[in-house]
mmCIF file of C-alpha atoms and ligand atoms in Angstrom:
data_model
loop_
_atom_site.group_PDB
_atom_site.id
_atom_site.type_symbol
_atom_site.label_atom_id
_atom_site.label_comp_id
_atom_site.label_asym_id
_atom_site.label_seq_id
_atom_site.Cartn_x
_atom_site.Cartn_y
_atom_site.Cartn_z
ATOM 1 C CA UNK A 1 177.812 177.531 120.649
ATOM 2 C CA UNK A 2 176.842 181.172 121.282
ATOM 3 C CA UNK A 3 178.045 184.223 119.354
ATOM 4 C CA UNK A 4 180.950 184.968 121.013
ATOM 5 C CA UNK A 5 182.381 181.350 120.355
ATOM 6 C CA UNK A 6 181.679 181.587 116.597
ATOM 7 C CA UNK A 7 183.396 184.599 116.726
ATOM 8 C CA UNK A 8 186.466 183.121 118.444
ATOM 9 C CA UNK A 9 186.726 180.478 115.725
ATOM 10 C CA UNK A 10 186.653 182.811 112.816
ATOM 11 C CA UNK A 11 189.402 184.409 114.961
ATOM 12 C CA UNK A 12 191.415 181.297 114.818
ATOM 13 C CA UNK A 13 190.073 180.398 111.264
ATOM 14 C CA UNK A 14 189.732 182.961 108.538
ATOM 15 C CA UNK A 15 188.136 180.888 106.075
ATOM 16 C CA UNK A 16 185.258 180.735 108.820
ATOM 17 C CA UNK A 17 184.207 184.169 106.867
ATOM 18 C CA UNK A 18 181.482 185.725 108.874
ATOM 19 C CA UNK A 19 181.825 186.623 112.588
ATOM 20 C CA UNK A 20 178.134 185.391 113.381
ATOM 21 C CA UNK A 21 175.708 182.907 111.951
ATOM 22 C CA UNK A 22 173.621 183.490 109.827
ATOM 23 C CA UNK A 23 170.289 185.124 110.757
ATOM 24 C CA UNK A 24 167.044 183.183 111.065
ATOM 25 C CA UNK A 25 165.789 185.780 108.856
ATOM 26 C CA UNK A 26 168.178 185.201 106.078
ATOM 27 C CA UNK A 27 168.055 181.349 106.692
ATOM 28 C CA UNK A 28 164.411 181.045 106.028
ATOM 29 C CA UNK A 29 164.682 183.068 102.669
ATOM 30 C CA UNK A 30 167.559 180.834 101.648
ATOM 31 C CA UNK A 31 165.627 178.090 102.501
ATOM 32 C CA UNK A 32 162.462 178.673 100.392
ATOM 33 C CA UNK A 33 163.793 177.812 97.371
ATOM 34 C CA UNK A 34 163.761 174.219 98.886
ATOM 35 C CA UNK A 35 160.827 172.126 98.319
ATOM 36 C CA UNK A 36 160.110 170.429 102.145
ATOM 37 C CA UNK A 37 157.102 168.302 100.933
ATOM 38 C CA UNK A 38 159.417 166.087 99.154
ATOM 39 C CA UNK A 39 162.089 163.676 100.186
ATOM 40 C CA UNK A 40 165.236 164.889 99.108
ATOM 41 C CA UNK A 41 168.923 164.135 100.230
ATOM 42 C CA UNK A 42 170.786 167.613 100.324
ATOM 43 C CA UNK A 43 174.981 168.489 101.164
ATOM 44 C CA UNK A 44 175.333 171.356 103.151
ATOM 45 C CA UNK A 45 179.160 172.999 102.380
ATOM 46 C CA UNK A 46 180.415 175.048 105.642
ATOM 47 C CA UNK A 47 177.052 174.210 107.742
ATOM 48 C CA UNK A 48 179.728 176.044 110.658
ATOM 49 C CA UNK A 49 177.432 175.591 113.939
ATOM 50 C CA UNK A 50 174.183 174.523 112.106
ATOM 51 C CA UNK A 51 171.932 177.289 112.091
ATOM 52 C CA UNK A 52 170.872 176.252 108.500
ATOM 53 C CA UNK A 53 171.113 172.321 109.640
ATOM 54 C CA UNK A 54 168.714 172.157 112.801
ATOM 55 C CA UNK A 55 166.223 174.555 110.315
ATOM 56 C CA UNK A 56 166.696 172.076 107.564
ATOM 57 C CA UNK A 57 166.009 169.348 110.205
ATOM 58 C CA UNK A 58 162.816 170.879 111.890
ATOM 59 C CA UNK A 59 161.650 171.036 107.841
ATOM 60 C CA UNK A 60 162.417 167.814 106.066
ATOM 61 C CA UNK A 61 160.716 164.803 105.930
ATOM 62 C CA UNK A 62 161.195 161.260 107.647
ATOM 63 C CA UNK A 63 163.064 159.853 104.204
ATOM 64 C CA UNK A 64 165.232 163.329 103.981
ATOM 65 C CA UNK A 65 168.797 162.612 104.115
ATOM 66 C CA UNK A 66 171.099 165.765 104.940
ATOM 67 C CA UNK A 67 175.389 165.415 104.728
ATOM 68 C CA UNK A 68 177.712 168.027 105.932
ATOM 69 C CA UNK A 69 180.646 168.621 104.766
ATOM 70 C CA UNK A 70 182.664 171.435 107.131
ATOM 71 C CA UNK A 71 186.235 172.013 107.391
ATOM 72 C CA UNK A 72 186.737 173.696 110.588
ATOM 73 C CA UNK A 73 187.429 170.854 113.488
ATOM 74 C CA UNK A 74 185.655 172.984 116.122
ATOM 75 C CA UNK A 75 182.611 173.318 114.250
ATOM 76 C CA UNK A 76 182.337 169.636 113.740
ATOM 77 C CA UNK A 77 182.986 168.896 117.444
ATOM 78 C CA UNK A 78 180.687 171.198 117.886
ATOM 79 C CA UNK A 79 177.793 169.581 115.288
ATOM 80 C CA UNK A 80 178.706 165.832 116.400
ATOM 81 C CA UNK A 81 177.994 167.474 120.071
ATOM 82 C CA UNK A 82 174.649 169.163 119.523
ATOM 83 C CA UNK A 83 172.981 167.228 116.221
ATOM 84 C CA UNK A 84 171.742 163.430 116.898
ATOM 85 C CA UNK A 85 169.734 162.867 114.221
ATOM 86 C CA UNK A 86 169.379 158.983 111.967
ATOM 87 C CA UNK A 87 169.130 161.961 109.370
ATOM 88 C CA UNK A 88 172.600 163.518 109.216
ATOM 89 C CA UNK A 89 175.770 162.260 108.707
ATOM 90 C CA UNK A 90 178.971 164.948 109.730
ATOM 91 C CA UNK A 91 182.350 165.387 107.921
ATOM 92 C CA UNK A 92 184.627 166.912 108.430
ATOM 93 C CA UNK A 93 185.884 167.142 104.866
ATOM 94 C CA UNK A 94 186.763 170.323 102.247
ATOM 95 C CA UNK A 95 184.152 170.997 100.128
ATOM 96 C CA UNK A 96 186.053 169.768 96.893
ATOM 97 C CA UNK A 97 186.448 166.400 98.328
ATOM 98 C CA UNK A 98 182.601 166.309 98.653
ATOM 99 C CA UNK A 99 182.590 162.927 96.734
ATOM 100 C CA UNK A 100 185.049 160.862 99.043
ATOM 101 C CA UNK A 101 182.356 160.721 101.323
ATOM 102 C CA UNK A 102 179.344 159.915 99.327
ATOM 103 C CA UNK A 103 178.151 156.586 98.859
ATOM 104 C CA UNK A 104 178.606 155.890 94.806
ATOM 105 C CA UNK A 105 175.181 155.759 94.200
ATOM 106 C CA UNK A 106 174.293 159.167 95.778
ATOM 107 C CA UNK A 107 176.645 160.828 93.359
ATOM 108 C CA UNK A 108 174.797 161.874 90.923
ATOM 109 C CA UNK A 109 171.534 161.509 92.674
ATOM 110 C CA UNK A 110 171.922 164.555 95.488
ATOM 111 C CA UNK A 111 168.172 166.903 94.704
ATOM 112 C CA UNK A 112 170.176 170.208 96.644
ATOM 113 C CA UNK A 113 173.486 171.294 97.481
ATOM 114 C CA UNK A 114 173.323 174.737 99.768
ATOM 115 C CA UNK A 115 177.090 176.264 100.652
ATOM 116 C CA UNK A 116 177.858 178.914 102.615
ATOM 117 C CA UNK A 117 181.382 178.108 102.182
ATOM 118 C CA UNK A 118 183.561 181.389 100.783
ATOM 119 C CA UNK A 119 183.952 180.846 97.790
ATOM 120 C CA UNK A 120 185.697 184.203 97.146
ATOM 121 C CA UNK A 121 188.345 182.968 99.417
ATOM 122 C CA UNK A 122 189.396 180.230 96.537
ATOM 123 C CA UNK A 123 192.076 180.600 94.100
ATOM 124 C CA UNK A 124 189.982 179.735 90.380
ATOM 125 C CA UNK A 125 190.773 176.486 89.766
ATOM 126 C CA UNK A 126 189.826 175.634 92.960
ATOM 127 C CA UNK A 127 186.564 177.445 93.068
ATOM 128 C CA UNK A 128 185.958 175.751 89.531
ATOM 129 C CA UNK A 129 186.878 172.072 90.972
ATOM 130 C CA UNK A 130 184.136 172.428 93.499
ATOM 131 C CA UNK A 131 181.461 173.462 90.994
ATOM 132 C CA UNK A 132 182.816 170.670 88.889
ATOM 133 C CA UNK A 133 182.269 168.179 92.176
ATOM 134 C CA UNK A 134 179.087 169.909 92.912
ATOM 135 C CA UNK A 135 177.874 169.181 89.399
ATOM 136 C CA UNK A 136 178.772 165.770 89.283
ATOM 137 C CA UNK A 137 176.812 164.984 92.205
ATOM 138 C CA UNK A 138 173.718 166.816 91.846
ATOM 139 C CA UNK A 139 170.785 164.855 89.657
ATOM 140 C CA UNK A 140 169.440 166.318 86.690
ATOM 141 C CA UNK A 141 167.438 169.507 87.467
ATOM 142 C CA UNK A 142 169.326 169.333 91.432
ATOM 143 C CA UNK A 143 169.832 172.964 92.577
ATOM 144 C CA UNK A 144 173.037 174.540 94.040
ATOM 145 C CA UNK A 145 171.714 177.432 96.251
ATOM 146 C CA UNK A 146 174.588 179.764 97.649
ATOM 147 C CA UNK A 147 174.697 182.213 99.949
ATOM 148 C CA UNK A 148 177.629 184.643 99.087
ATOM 149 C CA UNK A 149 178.662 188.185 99.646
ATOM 150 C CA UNK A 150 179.745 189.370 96.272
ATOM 151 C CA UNK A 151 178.637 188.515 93.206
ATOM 152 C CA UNK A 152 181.698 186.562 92.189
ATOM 153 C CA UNK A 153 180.500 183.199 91.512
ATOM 154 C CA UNK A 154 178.572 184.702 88.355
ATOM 155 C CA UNK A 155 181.020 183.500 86.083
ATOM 156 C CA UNK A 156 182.438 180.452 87.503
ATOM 157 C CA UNK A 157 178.666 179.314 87.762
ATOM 158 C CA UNK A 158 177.936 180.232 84.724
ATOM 159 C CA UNK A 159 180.796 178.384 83.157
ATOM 160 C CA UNK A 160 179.907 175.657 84.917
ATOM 161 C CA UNK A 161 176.100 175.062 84.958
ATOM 162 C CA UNK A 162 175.376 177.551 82.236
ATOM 163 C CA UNK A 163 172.571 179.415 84.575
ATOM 164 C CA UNK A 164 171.565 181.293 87.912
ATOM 165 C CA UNK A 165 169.262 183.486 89.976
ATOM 166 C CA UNK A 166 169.981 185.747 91.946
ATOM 167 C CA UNK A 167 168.339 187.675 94.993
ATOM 168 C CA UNK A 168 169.552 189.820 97.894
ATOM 169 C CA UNK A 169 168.960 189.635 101.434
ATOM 170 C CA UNK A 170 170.195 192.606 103.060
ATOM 171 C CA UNK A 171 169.075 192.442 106.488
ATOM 172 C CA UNK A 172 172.297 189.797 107.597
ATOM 173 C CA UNK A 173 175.544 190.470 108.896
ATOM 174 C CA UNK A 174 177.388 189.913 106.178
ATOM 175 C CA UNK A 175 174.459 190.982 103.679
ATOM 176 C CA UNK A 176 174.169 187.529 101.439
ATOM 177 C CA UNK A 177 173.761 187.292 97.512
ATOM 178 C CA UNK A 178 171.293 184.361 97.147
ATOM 179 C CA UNK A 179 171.867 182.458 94.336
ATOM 180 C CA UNK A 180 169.965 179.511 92.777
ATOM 181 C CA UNK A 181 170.914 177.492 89.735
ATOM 182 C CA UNK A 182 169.859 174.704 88.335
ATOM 183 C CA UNK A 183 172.019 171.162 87.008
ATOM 184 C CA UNK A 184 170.663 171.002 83.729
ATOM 185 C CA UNK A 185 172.796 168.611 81.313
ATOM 186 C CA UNK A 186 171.162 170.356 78.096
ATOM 187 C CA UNK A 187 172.215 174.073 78.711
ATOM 188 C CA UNK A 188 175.328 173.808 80.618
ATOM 189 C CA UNK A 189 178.744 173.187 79.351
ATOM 190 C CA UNK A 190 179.345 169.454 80.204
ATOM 191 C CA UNK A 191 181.472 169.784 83.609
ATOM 192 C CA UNK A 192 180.583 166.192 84.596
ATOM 193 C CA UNK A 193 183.740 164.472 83.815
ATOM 194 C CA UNK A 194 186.333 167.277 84.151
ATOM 195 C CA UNK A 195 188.481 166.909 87.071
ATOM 196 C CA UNK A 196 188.895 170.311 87.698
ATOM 197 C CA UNK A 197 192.127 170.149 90.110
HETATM 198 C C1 LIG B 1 180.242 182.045 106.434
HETATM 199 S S1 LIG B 1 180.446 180.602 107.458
HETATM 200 C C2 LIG B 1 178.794 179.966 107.388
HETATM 201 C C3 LIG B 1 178.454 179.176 108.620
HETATM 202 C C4 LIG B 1 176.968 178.784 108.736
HETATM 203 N N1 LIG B 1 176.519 178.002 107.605
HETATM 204 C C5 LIG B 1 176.104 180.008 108.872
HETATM 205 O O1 LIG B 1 175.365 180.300 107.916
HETATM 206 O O2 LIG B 1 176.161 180.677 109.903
HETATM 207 C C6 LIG B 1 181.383 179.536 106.354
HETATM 208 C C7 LIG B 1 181.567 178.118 106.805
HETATM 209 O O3 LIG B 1 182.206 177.369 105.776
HETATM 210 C C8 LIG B 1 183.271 176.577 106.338
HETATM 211 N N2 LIG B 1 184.226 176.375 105.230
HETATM 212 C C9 LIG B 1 185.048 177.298 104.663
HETATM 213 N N3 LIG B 1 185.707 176.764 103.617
HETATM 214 C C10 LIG B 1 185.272 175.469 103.499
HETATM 215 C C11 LIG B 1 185.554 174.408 102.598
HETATM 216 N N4 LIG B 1 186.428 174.567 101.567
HETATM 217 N N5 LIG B 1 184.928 173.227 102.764
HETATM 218 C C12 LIG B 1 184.042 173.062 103.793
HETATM 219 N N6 LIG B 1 183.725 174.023 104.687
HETATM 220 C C13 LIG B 1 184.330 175.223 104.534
HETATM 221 C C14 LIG B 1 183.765 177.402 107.502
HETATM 222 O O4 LIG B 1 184.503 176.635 108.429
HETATM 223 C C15 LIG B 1 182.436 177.927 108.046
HETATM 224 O O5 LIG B 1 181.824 176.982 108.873
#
């Protein structure tokens, strides 16, 4: 897909939020606070065309497992087109519904979730819901890295999970808050078996 059909999608689809994809530049930062020597299975929210996915894919080991989850029909057309890998499985799926299309014994057991997804664009229980999903299925010390253009998601995150970091990459069209925070069951407010909405 080339620039000038992402940008016809986020004409048709506002919640497609950027008019490009993300830059290599800003991918590769995002991407750092992922550990690559490891096996890890990591949901991607809103991977849109895949920039992030065929980086993640060049990365990852062998035993990596990687599950989309994107709303937008084209871009999944367009992902199921372009991205044959054993690695990857596609849905097209909202973000809150994350664990309809887990297997049971992945919830719970997922080392990264990474969303581009905007969050901004969610009314607050629903933005809470999917932090509540996200939560659920992230392990013990999993990460949920976001890439976001405000710093909105302070508080809801920090409801939530109880903890972030935050860095800014300037140099992207949108420029992206980076944030990183950790599942940690000890100083978070126990999400896990809220339902959120
Ligand atoms: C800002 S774009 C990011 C696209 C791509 N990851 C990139 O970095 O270029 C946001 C993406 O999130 C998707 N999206 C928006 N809301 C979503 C939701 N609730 N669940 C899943 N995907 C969503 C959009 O369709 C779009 O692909």
């Amino acid at each position: 897909m080339s620039k000038i059909d992402f940008f016809k999608t986020f004409i048709k689809d506002r919640d497609v939020a950027s008019v490009i994809p993300t830059s290599m530049r800003c991918v590769k930062k995002v991407c750092t606070h992922i550990d690559f020597s490891q096996d890890f299975t990591l949901v991607e929210y809103g991977p849109g065309n895949g920039v992030f996915t065929k980086y993640l894919l060049d990365k990852m080991t062998e035993g990596s497992r990687l599950i989309l989850i994107e709303a937008n029909e084209d871009f999944v057309t367009e992902l199921n087109e372009t991205i044959k890998d054993p690695r990857v499985s596609i849905n097209n799926v909202l973000a809150g519904d994350v664990e309809t299309v887990l297997d049971p014994d992945q919830v719970g057991n997922v080392d990264y979730v990474l969303s581009g997804i905007p969050f901004s664009f969610l009314k607050k229980d629903r933005k809470r819901a999917v932090l509540i999903a996200t939560k659920r299925i992230l392990k013990d010390g999993g990460k949920f890295i976001a890439y976001q253009t405000s710093g909105h998601l302070k508080k809801p995150v920090m409801e939530v999970f109880g903890n972030y970091d935050i860095e800014f990459e300037m140099l992207n069209i949108p420029p992206y808050l980076i944030y990183d925070v950790v599942k940690n069951s000890n100083g978070a407010e126990s999400a896990a078996g809220k339902t959120g909405s």
